[in-house]
mmCIF file with all atom_site columns, C-alpha atoms in Angstrom:
data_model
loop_
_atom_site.group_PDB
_atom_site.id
_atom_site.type_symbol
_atom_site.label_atom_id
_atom_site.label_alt_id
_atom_site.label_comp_id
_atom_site.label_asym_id
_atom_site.label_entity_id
_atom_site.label_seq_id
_atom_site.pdbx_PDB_ins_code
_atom_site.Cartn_x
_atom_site.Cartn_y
_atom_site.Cartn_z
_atom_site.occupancy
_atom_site.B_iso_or_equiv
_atom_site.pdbx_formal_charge
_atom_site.auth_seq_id
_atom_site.auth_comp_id
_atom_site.auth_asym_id
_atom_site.auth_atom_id
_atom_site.pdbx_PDB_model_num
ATOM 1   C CA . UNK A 1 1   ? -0.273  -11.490 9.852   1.00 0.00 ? 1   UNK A CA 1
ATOM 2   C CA . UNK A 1 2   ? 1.646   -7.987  8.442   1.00 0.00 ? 2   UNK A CA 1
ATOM 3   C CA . UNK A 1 3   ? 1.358   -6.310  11.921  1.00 0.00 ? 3   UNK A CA 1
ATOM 4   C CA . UNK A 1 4   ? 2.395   -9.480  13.726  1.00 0.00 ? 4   UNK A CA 1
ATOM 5   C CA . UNK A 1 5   ? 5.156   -10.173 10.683  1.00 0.00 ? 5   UNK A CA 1
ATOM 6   C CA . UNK A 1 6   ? 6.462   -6.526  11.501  1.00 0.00 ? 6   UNK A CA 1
ATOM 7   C CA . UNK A 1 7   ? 6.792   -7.000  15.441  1.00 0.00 ? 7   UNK A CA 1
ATOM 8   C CA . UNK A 1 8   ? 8.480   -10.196 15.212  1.00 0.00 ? 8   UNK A CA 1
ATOM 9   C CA . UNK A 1 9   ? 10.801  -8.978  13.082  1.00 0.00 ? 9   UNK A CA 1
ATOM 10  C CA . UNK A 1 10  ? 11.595  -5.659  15.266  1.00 0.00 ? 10  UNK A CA 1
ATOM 11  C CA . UNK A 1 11  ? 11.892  -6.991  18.614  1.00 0.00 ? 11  UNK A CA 1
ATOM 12  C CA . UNK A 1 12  ? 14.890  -8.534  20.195  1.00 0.00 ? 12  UNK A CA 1
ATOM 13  C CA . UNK A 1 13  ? 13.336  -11.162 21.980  1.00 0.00 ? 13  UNK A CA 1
ATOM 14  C CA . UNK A 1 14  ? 14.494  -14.042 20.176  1.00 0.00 ? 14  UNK A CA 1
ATOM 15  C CA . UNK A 1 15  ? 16.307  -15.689 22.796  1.00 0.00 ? 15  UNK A CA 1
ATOM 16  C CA . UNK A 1 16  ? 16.648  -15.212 26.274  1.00 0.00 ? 16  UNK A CA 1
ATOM 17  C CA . UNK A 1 17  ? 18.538  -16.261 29.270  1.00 0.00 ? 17  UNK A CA 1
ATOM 18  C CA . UNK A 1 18  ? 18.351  -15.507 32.653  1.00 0.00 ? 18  UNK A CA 1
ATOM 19  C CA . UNK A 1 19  ? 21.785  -15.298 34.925  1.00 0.00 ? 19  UNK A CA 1
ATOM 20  C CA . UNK A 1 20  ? 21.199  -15.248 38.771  1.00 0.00 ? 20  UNK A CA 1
ATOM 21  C CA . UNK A 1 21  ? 24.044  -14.715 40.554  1.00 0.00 ? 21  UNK A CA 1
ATOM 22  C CA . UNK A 1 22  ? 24.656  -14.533 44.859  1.00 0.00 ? 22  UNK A CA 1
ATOM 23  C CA . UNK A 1 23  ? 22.930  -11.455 45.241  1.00 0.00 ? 23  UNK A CA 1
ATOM 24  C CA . UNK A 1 24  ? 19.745  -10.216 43.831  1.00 0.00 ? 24  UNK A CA 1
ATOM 25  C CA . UNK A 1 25  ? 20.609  -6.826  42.880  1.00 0.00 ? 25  UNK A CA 1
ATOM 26  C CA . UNK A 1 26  ? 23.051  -8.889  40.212  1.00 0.00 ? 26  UNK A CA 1
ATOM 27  C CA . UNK A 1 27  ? 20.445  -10.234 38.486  1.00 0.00 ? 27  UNK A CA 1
ATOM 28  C CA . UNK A 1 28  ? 20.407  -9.738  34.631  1.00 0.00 ? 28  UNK A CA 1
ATOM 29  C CA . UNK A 1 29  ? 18.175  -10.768 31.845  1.00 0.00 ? 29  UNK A CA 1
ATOM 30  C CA . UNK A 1 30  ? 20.119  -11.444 28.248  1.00 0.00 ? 30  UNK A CA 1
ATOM 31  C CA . UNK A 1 31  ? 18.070  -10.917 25.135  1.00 0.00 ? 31  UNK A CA 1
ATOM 32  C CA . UNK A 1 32  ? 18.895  -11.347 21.317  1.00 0.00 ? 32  UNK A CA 1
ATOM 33  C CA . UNK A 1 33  ? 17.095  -10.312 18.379  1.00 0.00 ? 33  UNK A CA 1
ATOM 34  C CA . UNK A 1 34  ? 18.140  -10.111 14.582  1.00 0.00 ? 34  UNK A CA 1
ATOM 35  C CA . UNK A 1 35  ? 19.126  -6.382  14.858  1.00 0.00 ? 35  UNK A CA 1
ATOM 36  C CA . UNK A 1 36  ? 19.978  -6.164  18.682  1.00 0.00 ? 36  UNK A CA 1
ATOM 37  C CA . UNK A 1 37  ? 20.919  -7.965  21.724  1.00 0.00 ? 37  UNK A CA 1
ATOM 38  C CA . UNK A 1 38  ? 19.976  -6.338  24.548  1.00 0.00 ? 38  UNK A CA 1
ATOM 39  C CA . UNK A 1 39  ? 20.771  -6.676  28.630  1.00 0.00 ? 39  UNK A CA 1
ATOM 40  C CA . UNK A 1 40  ? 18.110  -6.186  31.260  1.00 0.00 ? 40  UNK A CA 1
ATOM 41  C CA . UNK A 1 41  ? 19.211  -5.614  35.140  1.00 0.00 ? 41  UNK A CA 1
ATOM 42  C CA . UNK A 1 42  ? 16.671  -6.088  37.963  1.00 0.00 ? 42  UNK A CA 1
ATOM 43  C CA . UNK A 1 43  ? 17.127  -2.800  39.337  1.00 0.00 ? 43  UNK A CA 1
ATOM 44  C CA . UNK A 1 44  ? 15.372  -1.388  36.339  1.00 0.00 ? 44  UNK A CA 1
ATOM 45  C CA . UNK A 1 45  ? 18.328  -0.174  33.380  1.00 0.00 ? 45  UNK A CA 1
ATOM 46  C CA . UNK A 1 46  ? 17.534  -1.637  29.952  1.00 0.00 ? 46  UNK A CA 1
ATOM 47  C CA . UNK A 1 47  ? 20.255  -1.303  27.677  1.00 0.00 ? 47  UNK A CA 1
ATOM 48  C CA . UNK A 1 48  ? 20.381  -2.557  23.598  1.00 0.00 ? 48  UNK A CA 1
ATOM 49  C CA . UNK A 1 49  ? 23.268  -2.553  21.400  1.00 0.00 ? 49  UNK A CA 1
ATOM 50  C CA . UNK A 1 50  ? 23.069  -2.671  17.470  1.00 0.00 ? 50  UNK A CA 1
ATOM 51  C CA . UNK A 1 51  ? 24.760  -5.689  15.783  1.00 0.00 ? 51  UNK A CA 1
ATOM 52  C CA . UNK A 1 52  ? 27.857  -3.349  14.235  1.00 0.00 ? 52  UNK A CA 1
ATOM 53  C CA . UNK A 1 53  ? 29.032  -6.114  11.955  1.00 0.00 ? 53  UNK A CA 1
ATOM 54  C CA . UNK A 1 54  ? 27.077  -8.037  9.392   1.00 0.00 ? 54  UNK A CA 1
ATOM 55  C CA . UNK A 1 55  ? 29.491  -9.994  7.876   1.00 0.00 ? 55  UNK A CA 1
ATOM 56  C CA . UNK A 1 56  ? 30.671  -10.936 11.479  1.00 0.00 ? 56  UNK A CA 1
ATOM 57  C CA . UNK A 1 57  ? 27.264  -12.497 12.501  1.00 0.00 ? 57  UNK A CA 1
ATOM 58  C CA . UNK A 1 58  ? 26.235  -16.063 12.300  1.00 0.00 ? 58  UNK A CA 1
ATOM 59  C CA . UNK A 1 59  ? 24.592  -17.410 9.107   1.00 0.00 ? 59  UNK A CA 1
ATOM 60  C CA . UNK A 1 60  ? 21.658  -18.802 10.906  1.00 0.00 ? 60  UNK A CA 1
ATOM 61  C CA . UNK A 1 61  ? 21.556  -14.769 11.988  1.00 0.00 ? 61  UNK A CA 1
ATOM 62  C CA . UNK A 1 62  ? 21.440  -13.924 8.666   1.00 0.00 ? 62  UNK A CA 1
ATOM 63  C CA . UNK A 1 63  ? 19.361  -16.073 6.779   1.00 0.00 ? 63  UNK A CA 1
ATOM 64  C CA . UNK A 1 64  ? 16.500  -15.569 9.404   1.00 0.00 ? 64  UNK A CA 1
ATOM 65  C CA . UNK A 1 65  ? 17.134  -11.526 8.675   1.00 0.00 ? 65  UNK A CA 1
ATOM 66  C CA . UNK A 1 66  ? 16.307  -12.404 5.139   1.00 0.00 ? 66  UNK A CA 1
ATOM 67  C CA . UNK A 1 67  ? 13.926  -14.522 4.931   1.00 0.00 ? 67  UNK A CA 1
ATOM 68  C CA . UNK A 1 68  ? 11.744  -12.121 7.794   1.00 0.00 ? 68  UNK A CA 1
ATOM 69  C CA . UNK A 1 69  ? 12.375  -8.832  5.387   1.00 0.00 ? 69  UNK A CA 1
ATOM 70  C CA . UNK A 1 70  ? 11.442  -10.486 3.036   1.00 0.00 ? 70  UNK A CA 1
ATOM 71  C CA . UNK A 1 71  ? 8.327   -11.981 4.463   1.00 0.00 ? 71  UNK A CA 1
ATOM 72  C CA . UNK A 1 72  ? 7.581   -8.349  5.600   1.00 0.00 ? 72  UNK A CA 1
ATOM 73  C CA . UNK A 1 73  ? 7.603   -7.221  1.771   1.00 0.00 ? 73  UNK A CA 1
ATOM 74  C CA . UNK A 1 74  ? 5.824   -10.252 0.826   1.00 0.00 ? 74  UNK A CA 1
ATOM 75  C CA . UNK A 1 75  ? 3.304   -9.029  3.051   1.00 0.00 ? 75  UNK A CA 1
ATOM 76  C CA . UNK A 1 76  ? 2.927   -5.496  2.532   1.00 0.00 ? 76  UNK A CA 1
ATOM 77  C CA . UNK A 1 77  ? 2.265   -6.457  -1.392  1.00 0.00 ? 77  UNK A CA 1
ATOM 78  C CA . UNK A 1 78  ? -0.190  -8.907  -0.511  1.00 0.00 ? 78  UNK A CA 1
ATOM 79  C CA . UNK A 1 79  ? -2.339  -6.529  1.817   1.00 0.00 ? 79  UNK A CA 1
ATOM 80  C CA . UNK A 1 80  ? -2.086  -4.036  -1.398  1.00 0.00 ? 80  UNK A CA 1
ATOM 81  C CA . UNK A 1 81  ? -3.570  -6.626  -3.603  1.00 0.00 ? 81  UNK A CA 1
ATOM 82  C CA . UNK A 1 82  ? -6.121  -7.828  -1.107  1.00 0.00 ? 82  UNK A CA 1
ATOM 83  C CA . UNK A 1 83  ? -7.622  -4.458  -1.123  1.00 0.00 ? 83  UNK A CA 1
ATOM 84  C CA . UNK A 1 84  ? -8.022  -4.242  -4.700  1.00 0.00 ? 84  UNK A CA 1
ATOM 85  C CA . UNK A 1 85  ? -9.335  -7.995  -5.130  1.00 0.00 ? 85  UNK A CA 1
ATOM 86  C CA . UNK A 1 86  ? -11.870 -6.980  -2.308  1.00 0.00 ? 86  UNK A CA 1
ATOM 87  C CA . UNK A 1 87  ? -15.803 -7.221  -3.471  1.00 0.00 ? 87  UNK A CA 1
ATOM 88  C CA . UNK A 1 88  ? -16.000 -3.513  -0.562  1.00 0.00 ? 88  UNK A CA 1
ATOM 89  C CA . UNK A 1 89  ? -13.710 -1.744  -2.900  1.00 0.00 ? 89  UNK A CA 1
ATOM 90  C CA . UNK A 1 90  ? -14.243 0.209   -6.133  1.00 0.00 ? 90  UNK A CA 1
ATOM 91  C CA . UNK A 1 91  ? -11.077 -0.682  -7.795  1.00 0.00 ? 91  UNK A CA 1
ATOM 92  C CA . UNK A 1 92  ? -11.818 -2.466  -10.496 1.00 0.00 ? 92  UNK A CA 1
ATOM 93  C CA . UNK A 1 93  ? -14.813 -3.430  -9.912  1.00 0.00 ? 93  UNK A CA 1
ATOM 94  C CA . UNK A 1 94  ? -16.724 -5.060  -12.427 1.00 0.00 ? 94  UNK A CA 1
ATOM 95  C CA . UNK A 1 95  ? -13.772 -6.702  -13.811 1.00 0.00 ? 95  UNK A CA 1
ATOM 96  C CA . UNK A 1 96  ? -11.793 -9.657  -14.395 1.00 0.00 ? 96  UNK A CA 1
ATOM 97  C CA . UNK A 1 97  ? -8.875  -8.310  -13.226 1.00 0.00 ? 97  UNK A CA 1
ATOM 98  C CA . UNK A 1 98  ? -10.580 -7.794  -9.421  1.00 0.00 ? 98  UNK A CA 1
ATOM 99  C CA . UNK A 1 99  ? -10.459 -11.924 -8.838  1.00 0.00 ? 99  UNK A CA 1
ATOM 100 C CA . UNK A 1 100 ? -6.721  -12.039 -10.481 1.00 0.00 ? 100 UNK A CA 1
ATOM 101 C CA . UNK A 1 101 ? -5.826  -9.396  -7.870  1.00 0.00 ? 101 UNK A CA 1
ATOM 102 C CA . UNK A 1 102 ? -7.544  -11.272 -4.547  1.00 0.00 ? 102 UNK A CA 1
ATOM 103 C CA . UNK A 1 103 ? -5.459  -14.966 -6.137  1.00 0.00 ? 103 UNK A CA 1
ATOM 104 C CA . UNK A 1 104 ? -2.525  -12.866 -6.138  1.00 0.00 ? 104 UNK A CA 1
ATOM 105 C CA . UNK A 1 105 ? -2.493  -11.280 -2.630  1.00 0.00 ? 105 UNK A CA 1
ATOM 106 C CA . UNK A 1 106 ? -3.374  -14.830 -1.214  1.00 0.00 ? 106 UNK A CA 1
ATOM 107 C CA . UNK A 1 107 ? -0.335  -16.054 -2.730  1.00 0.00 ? 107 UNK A CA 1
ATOM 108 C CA . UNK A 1 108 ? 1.777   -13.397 -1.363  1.00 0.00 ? 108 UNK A CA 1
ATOM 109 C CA . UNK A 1 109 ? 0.463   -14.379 2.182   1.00 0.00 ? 109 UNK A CA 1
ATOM 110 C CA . UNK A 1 110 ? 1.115   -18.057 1.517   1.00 0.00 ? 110 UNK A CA 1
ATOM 111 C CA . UNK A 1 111 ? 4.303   -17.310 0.866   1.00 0.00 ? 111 UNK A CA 1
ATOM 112 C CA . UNK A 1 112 ? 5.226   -14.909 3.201   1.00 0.00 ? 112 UNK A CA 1
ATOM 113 C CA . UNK A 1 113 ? 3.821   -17.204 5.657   1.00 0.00 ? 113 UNK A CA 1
ATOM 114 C CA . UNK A 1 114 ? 5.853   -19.933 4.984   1.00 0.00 ? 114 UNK A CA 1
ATOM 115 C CA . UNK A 1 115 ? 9.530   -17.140 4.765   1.00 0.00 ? 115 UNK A CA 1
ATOM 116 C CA . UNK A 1 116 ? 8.293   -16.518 8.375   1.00 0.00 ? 116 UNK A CA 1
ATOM 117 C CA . UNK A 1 117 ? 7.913   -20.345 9.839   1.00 0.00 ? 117 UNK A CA 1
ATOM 118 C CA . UNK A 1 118 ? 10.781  -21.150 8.390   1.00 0.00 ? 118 UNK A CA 1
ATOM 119 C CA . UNK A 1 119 ? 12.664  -18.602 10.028  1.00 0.00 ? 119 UNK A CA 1
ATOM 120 C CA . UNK A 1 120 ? 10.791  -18.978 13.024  1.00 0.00 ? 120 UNK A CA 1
ATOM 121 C CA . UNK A 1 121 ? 11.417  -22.790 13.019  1.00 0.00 ? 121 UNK A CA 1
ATOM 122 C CA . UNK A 1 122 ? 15.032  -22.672 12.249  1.00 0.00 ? 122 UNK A CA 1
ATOM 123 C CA . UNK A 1 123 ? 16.078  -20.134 15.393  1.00 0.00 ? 123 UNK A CA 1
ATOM 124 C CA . UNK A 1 124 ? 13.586  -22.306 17.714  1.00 0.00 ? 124 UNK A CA 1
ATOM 125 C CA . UNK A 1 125 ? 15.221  -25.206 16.158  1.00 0.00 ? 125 UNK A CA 1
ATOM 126 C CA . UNK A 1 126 ? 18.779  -23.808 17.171  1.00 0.00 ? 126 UNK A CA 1
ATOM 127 C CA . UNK A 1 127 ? 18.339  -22.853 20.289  1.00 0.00 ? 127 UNK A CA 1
ATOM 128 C CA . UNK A 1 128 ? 16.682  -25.843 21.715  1.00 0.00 ? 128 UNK A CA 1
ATOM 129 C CA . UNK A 1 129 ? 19.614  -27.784 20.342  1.00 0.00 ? 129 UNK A CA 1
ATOM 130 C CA . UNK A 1 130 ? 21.739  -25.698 22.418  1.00 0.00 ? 130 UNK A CA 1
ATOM 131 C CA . UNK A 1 131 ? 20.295  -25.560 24.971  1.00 0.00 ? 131 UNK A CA 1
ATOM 132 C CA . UNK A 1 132 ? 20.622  -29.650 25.228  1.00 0.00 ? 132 UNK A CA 1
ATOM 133 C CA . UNK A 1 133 ? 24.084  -29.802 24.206  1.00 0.00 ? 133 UNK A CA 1
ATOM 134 C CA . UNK A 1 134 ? 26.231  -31.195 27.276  1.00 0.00 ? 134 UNK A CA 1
ATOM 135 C CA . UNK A 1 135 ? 29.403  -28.999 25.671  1.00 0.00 ? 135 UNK A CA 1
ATOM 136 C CA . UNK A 1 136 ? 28.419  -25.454 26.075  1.00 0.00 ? 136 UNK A CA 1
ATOM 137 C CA . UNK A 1 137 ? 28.436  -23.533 29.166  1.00 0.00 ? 137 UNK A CA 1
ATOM 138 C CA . UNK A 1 138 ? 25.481  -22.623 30.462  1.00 0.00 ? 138 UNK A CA 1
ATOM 139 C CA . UNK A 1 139 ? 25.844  -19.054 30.133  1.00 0.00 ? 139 UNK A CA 1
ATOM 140 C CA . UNK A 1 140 ? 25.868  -19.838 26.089  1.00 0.00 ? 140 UNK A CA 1
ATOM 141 C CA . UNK A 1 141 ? 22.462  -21.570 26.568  1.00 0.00 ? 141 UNK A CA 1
ATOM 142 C CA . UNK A 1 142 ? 19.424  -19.099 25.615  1.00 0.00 ? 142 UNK A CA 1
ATOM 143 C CA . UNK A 1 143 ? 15.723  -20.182 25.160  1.00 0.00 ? 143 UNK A CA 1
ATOM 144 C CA . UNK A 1 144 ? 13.198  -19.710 23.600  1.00 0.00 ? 144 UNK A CA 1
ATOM 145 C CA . UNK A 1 145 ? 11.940  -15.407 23.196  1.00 0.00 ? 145 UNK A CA 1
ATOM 146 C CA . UNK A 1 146 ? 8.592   -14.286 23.071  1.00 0.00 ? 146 UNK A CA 1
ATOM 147 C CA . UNK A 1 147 ? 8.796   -12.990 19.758  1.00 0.00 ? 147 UNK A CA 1
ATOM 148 C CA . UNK A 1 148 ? 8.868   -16.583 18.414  1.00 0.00 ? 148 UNK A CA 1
ATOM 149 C CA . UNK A 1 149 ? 6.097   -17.381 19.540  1.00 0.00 ? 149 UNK A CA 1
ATOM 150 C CA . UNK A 1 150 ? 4.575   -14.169 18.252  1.00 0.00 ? 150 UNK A CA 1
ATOM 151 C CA . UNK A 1 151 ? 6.049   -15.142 14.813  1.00 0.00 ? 151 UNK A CA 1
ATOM 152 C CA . UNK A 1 152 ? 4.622   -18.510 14.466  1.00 0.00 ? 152 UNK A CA 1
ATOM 153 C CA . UNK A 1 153 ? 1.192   -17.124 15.213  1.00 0.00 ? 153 UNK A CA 1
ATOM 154 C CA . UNK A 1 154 ? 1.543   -14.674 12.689  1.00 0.00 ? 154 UNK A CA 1
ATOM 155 C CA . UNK A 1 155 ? 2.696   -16.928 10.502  1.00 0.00 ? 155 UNK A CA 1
ATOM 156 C CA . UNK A 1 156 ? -0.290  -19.046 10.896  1.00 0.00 ? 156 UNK A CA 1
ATOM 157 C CA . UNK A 1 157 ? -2.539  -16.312 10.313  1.00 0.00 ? 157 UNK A CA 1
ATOM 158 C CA . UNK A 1 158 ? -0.668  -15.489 6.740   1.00 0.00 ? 158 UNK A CA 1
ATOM 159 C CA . UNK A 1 159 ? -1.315  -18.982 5.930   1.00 0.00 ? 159 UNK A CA 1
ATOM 160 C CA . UNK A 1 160 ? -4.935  -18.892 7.164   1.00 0.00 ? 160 UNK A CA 1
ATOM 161 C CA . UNK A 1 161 ? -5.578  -15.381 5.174   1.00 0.00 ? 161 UNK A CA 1
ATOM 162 C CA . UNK A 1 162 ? -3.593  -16.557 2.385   1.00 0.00 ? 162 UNK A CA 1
ATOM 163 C CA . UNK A 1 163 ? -5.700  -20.016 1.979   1.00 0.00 ? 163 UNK A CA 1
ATOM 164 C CA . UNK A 1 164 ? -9.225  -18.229 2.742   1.00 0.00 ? 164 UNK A CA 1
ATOM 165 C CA . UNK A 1 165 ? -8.543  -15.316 -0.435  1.00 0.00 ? 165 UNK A CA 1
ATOM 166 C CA . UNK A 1 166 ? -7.524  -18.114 -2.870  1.00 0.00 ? 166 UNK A CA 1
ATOM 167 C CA . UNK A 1 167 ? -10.559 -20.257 -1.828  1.00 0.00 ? 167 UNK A CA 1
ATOM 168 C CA . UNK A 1 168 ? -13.371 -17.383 -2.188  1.00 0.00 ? 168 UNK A CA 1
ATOM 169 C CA . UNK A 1 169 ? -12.396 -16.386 -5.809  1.00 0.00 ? 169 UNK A CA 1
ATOM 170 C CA . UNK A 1 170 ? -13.401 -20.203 -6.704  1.00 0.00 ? 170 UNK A CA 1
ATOM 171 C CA . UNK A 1 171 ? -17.129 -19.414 -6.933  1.00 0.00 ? 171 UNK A CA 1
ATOM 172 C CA . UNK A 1 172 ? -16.537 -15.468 -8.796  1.00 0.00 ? 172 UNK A CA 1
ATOM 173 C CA . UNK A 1 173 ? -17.742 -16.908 -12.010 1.00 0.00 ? 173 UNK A CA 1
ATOM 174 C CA . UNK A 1 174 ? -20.212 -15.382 -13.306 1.00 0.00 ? 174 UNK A CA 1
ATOM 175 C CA . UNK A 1 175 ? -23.519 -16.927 -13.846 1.00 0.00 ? 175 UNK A CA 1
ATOM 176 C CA . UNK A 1 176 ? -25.383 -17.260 -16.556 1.00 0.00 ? 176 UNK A CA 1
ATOM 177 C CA . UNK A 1 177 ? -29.110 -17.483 -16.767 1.00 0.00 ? 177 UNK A CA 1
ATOM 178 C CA . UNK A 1 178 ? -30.213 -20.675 -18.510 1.00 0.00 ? 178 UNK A CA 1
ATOM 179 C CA . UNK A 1 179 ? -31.528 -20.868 -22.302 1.00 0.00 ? 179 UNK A CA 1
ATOM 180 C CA . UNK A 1 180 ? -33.685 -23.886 -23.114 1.00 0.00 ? 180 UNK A CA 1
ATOM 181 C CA . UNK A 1 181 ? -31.533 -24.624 -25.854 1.00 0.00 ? 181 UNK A CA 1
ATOM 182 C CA . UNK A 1 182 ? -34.309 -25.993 -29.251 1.00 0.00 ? 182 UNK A CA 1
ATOM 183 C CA . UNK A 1 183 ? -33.416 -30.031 -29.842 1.00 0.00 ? 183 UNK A CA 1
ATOM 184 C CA . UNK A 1 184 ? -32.761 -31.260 -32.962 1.00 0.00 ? 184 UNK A CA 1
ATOM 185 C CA . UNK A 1 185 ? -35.605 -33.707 -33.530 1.00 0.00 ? 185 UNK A CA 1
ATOM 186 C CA . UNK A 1 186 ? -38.266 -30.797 -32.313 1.00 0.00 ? 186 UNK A CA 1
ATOM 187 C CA . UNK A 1 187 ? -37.268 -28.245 -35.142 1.00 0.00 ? 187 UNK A CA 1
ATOM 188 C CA . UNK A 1 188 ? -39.953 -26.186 -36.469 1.00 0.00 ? 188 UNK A CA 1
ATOM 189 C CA . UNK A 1 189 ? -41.716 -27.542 -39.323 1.00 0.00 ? 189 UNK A CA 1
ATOM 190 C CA . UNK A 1 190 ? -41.637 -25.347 -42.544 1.00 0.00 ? 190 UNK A CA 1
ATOM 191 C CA . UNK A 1 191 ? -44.693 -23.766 -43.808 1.00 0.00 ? 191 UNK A CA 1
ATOM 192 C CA . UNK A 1 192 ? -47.146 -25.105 -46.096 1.00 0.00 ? 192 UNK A CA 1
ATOM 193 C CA . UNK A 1 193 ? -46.443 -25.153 -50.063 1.00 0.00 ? 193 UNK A CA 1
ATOM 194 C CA . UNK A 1 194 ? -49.309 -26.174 -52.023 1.00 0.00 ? 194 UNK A CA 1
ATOM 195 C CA . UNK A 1 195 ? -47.795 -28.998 -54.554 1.00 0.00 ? 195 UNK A CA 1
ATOM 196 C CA . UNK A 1 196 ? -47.492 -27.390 -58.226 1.00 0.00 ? 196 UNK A CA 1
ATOM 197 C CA . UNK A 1 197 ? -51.023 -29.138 -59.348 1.00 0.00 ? 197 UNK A CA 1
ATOM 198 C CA . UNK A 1 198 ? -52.497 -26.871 -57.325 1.00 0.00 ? 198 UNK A CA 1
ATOM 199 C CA . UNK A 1 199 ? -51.007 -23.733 -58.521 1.00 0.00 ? 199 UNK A CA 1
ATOM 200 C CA . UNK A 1 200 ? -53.678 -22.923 -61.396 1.00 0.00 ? 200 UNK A CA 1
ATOM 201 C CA . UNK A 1 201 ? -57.554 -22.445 -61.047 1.00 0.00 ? 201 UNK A CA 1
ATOM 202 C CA . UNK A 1 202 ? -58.741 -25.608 -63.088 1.00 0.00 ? 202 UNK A CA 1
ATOM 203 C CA . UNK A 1 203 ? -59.227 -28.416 -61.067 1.00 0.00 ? 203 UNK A CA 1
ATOM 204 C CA . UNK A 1 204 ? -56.764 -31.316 -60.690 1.00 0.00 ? 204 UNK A CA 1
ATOM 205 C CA . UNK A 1 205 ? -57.329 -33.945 -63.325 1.00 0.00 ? 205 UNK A CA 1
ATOM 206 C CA . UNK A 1 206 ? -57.362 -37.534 -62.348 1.00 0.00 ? 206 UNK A CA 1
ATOM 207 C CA . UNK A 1 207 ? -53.867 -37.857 -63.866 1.00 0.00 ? 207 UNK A CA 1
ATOM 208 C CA . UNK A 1 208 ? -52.386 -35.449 -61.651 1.00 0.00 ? 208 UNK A CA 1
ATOM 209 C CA . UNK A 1 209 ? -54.476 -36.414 -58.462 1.00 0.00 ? 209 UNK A CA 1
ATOM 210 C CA . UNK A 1 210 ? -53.251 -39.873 -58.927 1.00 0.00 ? 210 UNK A CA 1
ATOM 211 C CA . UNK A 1 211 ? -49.443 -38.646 -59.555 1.00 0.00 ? 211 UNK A CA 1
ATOM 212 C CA . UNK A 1 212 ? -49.163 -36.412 -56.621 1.00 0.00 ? 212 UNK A CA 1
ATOM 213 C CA . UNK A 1 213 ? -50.724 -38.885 -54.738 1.00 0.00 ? 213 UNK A CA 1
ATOM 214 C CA . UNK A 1 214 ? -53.879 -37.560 -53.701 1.00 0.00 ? 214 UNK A CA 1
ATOM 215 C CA . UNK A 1 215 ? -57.605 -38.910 -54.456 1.00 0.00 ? 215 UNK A CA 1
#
């Protein structure tokens, strides 16, 4: 999800259009990314300029540059903390802290996840929209790039990873063994005091035998 994350948000493949004019040798290729939009001839040149401006790009442009830095940052955390919370490490180990660290790097990957479909969503969203509207020229149409398709599927494995880490720290508790615990009706009788007739040598009169009882 990271590596994938990391592509999708480096390559300009976003949208793409395709332009062919009368003659072959005309043919271009029009690609734009969040950091780049780049031109592709068929003879073979492949040429990429920066976006110079920020403040001069769309805000669908720059919301989907956010949220996907983000989401790379979410990421990168949430691999750190996976390796901690890992039961194949040594950090930690033997500690608490080891199953706090795996529930917090699954969180990170939910929510870098979800940063990245949303982005993902919203720029498929757009240019599909465009791409249907009657009003624009058709050299203003792009579809859909290859790195949004690379995005959702890392997406989906953030999600997956994310889901998975947060579900195997459920059964980290440790177990104890089981102590028959005594009942309270089975308590151990106490031992044996001879009555206080009994405590000289002479033998019990018939008084006493019949006071404590005993014949």
């Amino acid at each position: 999800g990271l590596v994938g994350t990391l592509i999708t948000t480096i390559l300009p493949h976003w949208r793409r259009t395709a332009h062919v004019g009368t003659n072959i040798l005309t043919a271009v290729s029009y690609l734009k990314g969040l950091w780049m939009e780049c031109v592709w001839h068929s003879t073979g040149i492949y040429q990429c300029q920066i976006y110079r401006s920020l403040l001069a790009l769309p805000r669908d442009l720059q919301a989907s540059r956010a949220l996907m830095v983000i989401s790379c940052l979410l990421s990168g955390v949430a691999c750190a903390c996976a390796v901690v919370g890992m039961k194949c490490t040594r950090c930690a180990k033997g500690t608490p802290a080891k199953t706090t660290f795996a529930v917090v790097g699954g969180v990170l990957f939910i929510l870098a996840g979800l940063l990245c479909m949303v982005a993902v969503s919203w720029t498929t969203n757009d240019v599909v929209q465009n791409f249907y509207n009657p009003l624009l020229p058709s050299g203003m149409k792009f579809e859909i790039g290859q790195a949004l398709y690379l995005g959702f599927i890392s997406s989906s494995l953030s999600l997956i990873g994310g889901t998975l880490l947060c579900l195997s720290c459920q059964d980290e508790a440790p177990s104890r063994p089981y102590q028959a615990q005594p009942r309270a009706g089975t308590a151990t009788a106490p031992s044996y005091r001879p009555p206080d007739a009994y405590k000289d040598n002479r033998p019990p009169s018939a008084t006493s035998a019949s006071h404590n009882g005993y014949r």
